[in-house]
């Protein structure tokens, strides 16, 4: 299949309406017709928040936001001083480089600047998650002096951000979703501080300026069929309803438009089984937090309920993430793209702890608690003035998510996730038949994650190809290529269809079996069948149709792995044996990489088994407790 044919077929799968939306957006920006490139609102000044009337001394606020700012869930270099100055808003927290000419109009700033590196490093501090931490510290301050200090710092940082980023100028106005995240965090801070009904004029003006930027480019966000659309629709609903109650112009129209598209996105992008259009656990959390935030805001302002379909899809999305979240430590498979995003961070829990998000969504959309022994999860409910429901709703179960292409087996303390091709929306990674395995919160078979959307050119291998590729997943790679041809930085083509999908089925004695297969665009075939028990995993991989070689990879947890004999790899009491029905060319233990936090990578051992002809590979892994 030729490249032009692949492009045309992939474009058709993406949707003619979405393609048209993107083309019209780009044309309107280029010729200056889009309202987001002309007539920017006036610059905004503070103060933005005042001292709260109701204090929360019983609550534990998130700490250290000004001394140890975080980037993508990891702490970066400390800033000294009790009244630490805000960051340089155009400087990357990843590379330390600044955007050249930061007062350029946003539409004249490129997506990928080799000088500054990944633009997300610039955007991170401007997502305003620190606004929530400052509001919490003001509410829970033990004395007047510390409360005044927290508020002064909050207003100072916001004023400096507004001064350094006047409307329409600079990288922090480039993305409508980034503006939306700021709106949502500012609204939640006002809710915490009890300043929704009568906000400071500066805050209302700041919200209005952001909505004026978001609204004209919403259809570009909708064309992505991902969390850009949900975030921007939610911001229009939240900010619009707020301004409408304040009697400010544009509010009611923005509210109506935001509600309409938020409900539309929930219906389109979330399957009936809860699968989301983005095949990613962390992006699923972004979606779920967005829906939760919109619902909490709706209740606060007394707006009519969202549609029944919206609520059904939100509950299903809650169950999906709850099922993949480990109740012991809150971690989850590093599935799909992981860009370090986290909305509504109200606790000091680790970035990879998904329980606060699941707990909040469970309370809002299922009137229950997912966890009864996780104080941090309950803390989120308390901060948002939501009573902890009495009913307990644990989400863990074996399940087939046919809308998204996932098989989940749960037995004892084991979670096994098998990813199979089922694509209504574009895949972000070449991870067909990837297997993720967990035992009591420990990730035994690991997904690589993402690392960076724009890694430094001098940072070794081509990480843009490695992390999304087949070699970074627990699957079989054919002829040193990916399972789908790469057509762009974020686009694969020739999406295959799954066949022989089975399970998950109970096979007795705590065992669960499941299977799936596919045939790719060059004729290579892979069928994977597995059976998982509380202390053992058996995987049978049948492969055919490749030309030169097939490589099975198992991405293992760091440890002292060693060969016991030609077929057996051991680490402590755990043993991993791979046999084949055809000659094995090579068995090797190599160094691979994983990225559990965006912009960070670390090594891990990878077992590779190479064969040169069609055959069957059988993996037996014993992991006694």
Coordinates of N, CA, C and O in Angstrom, one line a residue, residues 305-379:
X305 N -29.3 19.6 35.8 CA -28.4 18.5 35.7 C -28.0 18.3 34.2 O -28.7 18.7 33.3
X306 N -26.8 17.7 34.0 CA -26.4 17.3 32.7 C -27.3 16.1 32.3 O -28.0 15.5 33.1
X307 N -27.3 15.8 31.0 CA -28.2 14.8 30.4 C -27.9 13.4 31.0 O -26.8 13.2 31.5
X308 N -28.9 12.6 30.9 CA -28.8 11.2 31.4 C -27.6 10.5 30.7 O -26.9 9.7 31.4
X309 N -27.5 10.7 29.4 CA -26.4 10.0 28.7 C -25.1 10.5 29.2 O -24.1 9.7 29.4
X310 N -24.9 11.8 29.5 CA -23.7 12.3 30.0 C -23.3 11.6 31.3 O -22.2 11.2 31.6
X311 N -24.3 11.5 32.2 CA -24.1 10.9 33.5 C -23.8 9.4 33.4 O -22.9 8.9 34.1
X312 N -24.4 8.7 32.5 CA -24.1 7.3 32.3 C -22.7 7.1 31.8 O -22.0 6.2 32.2
X313 N -22.3 8.0 30.8 CA -20.9 7.8 30.3 C -19.9 8.2 31.3 O -18.8 7.6 31.4
X314 N -20.2 9.2 32.1 CA -19.3 9.6 33.2 C -19.1 8.5 34.2 O -18.0 8.2 34.7
X315 N -20.2 7.8 34.6 CA -20.1 6.7 35.5 C -19.3 5.6 34.9 O -18.5 4.9 35.6
X316 N -19.5 5.3 33.6 CA -18.8 4.2 33.0 C -17.3 4.5 32.9 O -16.5 3.6 33.1
X317 N -17.0 5.8 32.6 CA -15.6 6.2 32.6 C -14.9 6.1 34.0 O -13.7 5.7 34.1
X318 N -15.7 6.3 35.0 CA -15.2 6.2 36.4 C -14.9 4.7 36.6 O -13.8 4.4 37.2
X319 N -15.8 3.8 36.2 CA -15.6 2.4 36.5 C -14.4 1.9 35.7 O -13.6 1.0 36.2
X320 N -14.1 2.4 34.5 CA -13.0 2.0 33.7 C -11.7 2.3 34.4 O -10.8 1.5 34.6
X321 N -11.5 3.6 34.9 CA -10.3 4.0 35.5 C -10.2 3.3 36.9 O -9.1 2.9 37.3
X322 N -11.3 3.1 37.6 CA -11.3 2.4 38.9 C -10.9 1.0 38.8 O -10.1 0.5 39.6
X323 N -11.2 0.4 37.7 CA -10.8 -1.0 37.5 C -9.3 -1.2 37.2 O -8.7 -2.2 37.6
X324 N -8.7 -0.2 36.6 CA -7.3 -0.3 36.3 C -6.4 0.3 37.4 O -5.2 0.3 37.3
X325 N -7.0 0.9 38.4 CA -6.2 1.5 39.5 C -6.0 0.5 40.6 O -7.0 -0.1 41.1
X326 N -4.8 0.4 41.1 CA -4.5 -0.6 42.2 C -5.0 0.1 43.5 O -4.6 1.2 43.8
X327 N -5.8 -0.6 44.3 CA -6.3 0.0 45.5 C -5.3 0.1 46.6 O -5.5 0.9 47.6
X328 N -4.1 -0.6 46.5 CA -3.1 -0.5 47.5 C -2.3 0.8 47.4 O -2.0 1.4 48.5
X329 N -1.8 1.1 46.2 CA -1.0 2.3 46.1 C -1.5 3.3 45.1 O -0.9 4.4 44.9
X330 N -2.6 3.0 44.4 CA -3.2 4.0 43.5 C -2.6 4.0 42.1 O -3.0 4.8 41.3
X331 N -1.5 3.2 41.9 CA -0.9 3.2 40.6 C -1.7 2.5 39.6 O -2.7 1.8 39.9
X332 N -1.4 2.6 38.3 CA -2.1 2.0 37.2 C -1.2 1.8 36.0 O -0.1 2.3 36.0
X333 N -1.6 0.9 35.1 CA -0.7 0.7 33.9 C -0.3 2.0 33.2 O -1.1 2.9 33.1
X334 N 0.9 2.0 32.7 CA 1.5 3.2 32.1 C 1.1 3.2 30.6 O 1.9 3.4 29.7
X335 N -0.2 2.9 30.4 CA -0.8 2.7 29.1 C -0.9 3.9 28.2 O -1.4 5.0 28.7
X336 N -0.4 3.9 27.0 CA -0.6 5.0 26.1 C 0.2 6.2 26.4 O 1.2 6.2 27.2
X337 N -0.2 7.3 25.8 CA 0.5 8.6 26.0 C 0.4 9.0 27.4 O -0.6 8.9 28.0
X338 N 1.5 9.6 28.0 CA 1.5 10.1 29.3 C 2.3 11.4 29.3 O 3.5 11.4 29.3
X339 N 1.6 12.5 29.4 CA 2.3 13.8 29.3 C 2.4 14.5 30.6 O 2.6 15.7 30.6
X340 N 2.2 13.8 31.7 CA 2.3 14.5 33.0 C 1.2 15.3 33.5 O 1.3 16.0 34.5
X341 N 0.1 15.3 32.7 CA -1.1 16.1 33.1 C -1.8 15.6 34.3 O -2.0 14.4 34.4
X342 N -2.2 16.5 35.2 CA -3.1 16.1 36.3 C -3.9 17.4 36.7 O -3.3 18.4 37.1
X343 N -5.2 17.3 36.6 CA -6.1 18.3 37.1 C -6.4 18.2 38.5 O -6.4 17.1 39.1
X344 N -6.8 19.3 39.1 CA -7.4 19.3 40.5 C -6.5 18.6 41.5 O -6.9 17.8 42.2
X345 N -5.2 19.0 41.6 CA -4.3 18.3 42.6 C -4.5 19.0 44.0 O -4.0 20.0 44.3
X346 N -5.4 18.3 44.8 CA -5.7 18.9 46.1 C -5.0 18.1 47.2 O -5.2 18.4 48.4
X347 N -4.2 17.1 46.9 CA -3.5 16.4 47.9 C -2.0 16.2 47.6 O -1.6 16.5 46.4
X348 N -1.2 15.8 48.5 CA 0.2 15.6 48.3 C 0.5 14.2 47.8 O 1.6 13.8 47.8
X349 N -0.5 13.5 47.3 CA -0.3 12.2 46.7 C 0.6 12.3 45.5 O 0.7 13.3 44.8
X350 N 1.3 11.2 45.2 CA 2.1 11.1 44.0 C 1.3 11.2 42.8 O 0.1 10.9 42.7
X351 N 2.0 11.8 41.7 CA 1.3 11.9 40.4 C 0.7 10.6 39.9 O -0.4 10.6 39.3
X352 N 1.3 9.5 40.2 CA 0.8 8.2 39.7 C -0.2 7.6 40.7 O -0.6 6.4 40.5
X353 N -0.7 8.3 41.6 CA -1.8 7.8 42.5 C -3.1 8.3 41.9 O -3.4 9.5 42.0
X354 N -3.9 7.4 41.3 CA -5.1 7.7 40.7 C -6.3 7.7 41.6 O -7.4 8.0 41.2
X355 N -6.1 7.3 42.9 CA -7.3 7.1 43.8 C -8.1 8.4 44.1 O -9.3 8.3 44.1
X356 N -7.4 9.5 44.3 CA -8.2 10.7 44.5 C -9.2 11.0 43.4 O -10.3 11.4 43.6
X357 N -8.7 10.9 42.1 CA -9.6 11.1 41.0 C -10.8 10.1 40.9 O -11.9 10.5 40.7
X358 N -10.4 8.9 41.2 CA -11.5 7.8 41.2 C -12.5 8.1 42.3 O -13.7 7.9 42.1
X359 N -12.0 8.4 43.4 CA -12.9 8.6 44.6 C -13.8 9.8 44.3 O -15.1 9.7 44.6
X360 N -13.3 10.9 43.8 CA -14.2 12.1 43.5 C -15.2 11.7 42.5 O -16.4 12.0 42.7
X361 N -14.8 11.1 41.4 CA -15.8 10.7 40.3 C -16.8 9.7 40.8 O -18.0 9.8 40.5
X362 N -16.4 8.8 41.7 CA -17.3 7.8 42.2 C -18.3 8.4 43.1 O -19.5 8.1 43.0
X363 N -17.9 9.4 43.9 CA -18.9 10.1 44.7 C -19.9 10.9 43.9 O -21.1 11.0 44.2
X364 N -19.4 11.6 42.8 CA -20.2 12.4 42.0 C -21.2 11.7 41.1 O -22.3 12.0 40.9
X365 N -20.7 10.6 40.5 CA -21.4 9.9 39.5 C -22.0 8.5 39.9 O -22.8 8.0 39.1
X366 N -21.6 8.0 41.1 CA -22.1 6.8 41.5 C -22.6 6.8 43.0 O -23.1 5.8 43.5
X367 N -22.5 8.0 43.6 CA -23.0 8.2 44.9 C -22.4 7.1 45.9 O -23.1 6.5 46.6
X368 N -21.1 6.9 45.8 CA -20.5 5.9 46.6 C -19.0 6.3 46.7 O -18.5 7.3 46.2
X369 N -18.3 5.5 47.6 CA -16.9 5.7 47.7 C -16.2 4.4 47.1 O -16.5 3.3 47.4
X370 N -15.1 4.7 46.3 CA -14.4 3.6 45.8 C -13.4 3.0 46.8 O -13.1 1.8 46.7
X371 N -13.0 3.8 47.8 CA -12.0 3.4 48.8 C -12.5 3.8 50.1 O -12.8 5.0 50.3
X372 N -12.4 2.9 51.1 CA -12.8 3.2 52.5 C -11.5 3.4 53.4 O -11.7 3.7 54.5
X373 N -10.4 3.1 52.8 CA -9.1 3.1 53.7 C -8.0 4.0 53.0 O -6.9 3.7 53.2
X374 N -8.4 5.0 52.3 CA -7.5 5.9 51.7 C -7.8 7.3 52.1 O -8.6 8.0 51.5
X375 N -7.2 7.8 53.2 CA -7.5 9.2 53.7 C -7.3 10.3 52.6 O -8.1 11.2 52.6
X376 N -6.3 10.2 51.8 CA -6.1 11.2 50.8 C -7.2 11.3 49.8 O -7.6 12.4 49.3
X377 N -7.8 10.1 49.5 CA -9.0 10.1 48.6 C -10.2 10.8 49.2 O -10.9 11.6 48.6
X378 N -10.4 10.6 50.5 CA -11.5 11.3 51.2 C -11.2 12.7 51.4 O -12.1 13.6 51.5
X379 N -9.9 13.1 51.5 CA -9.5 14.5 51.7 C -10.0 15.4 50.5 O -10.4 16.5 50.7

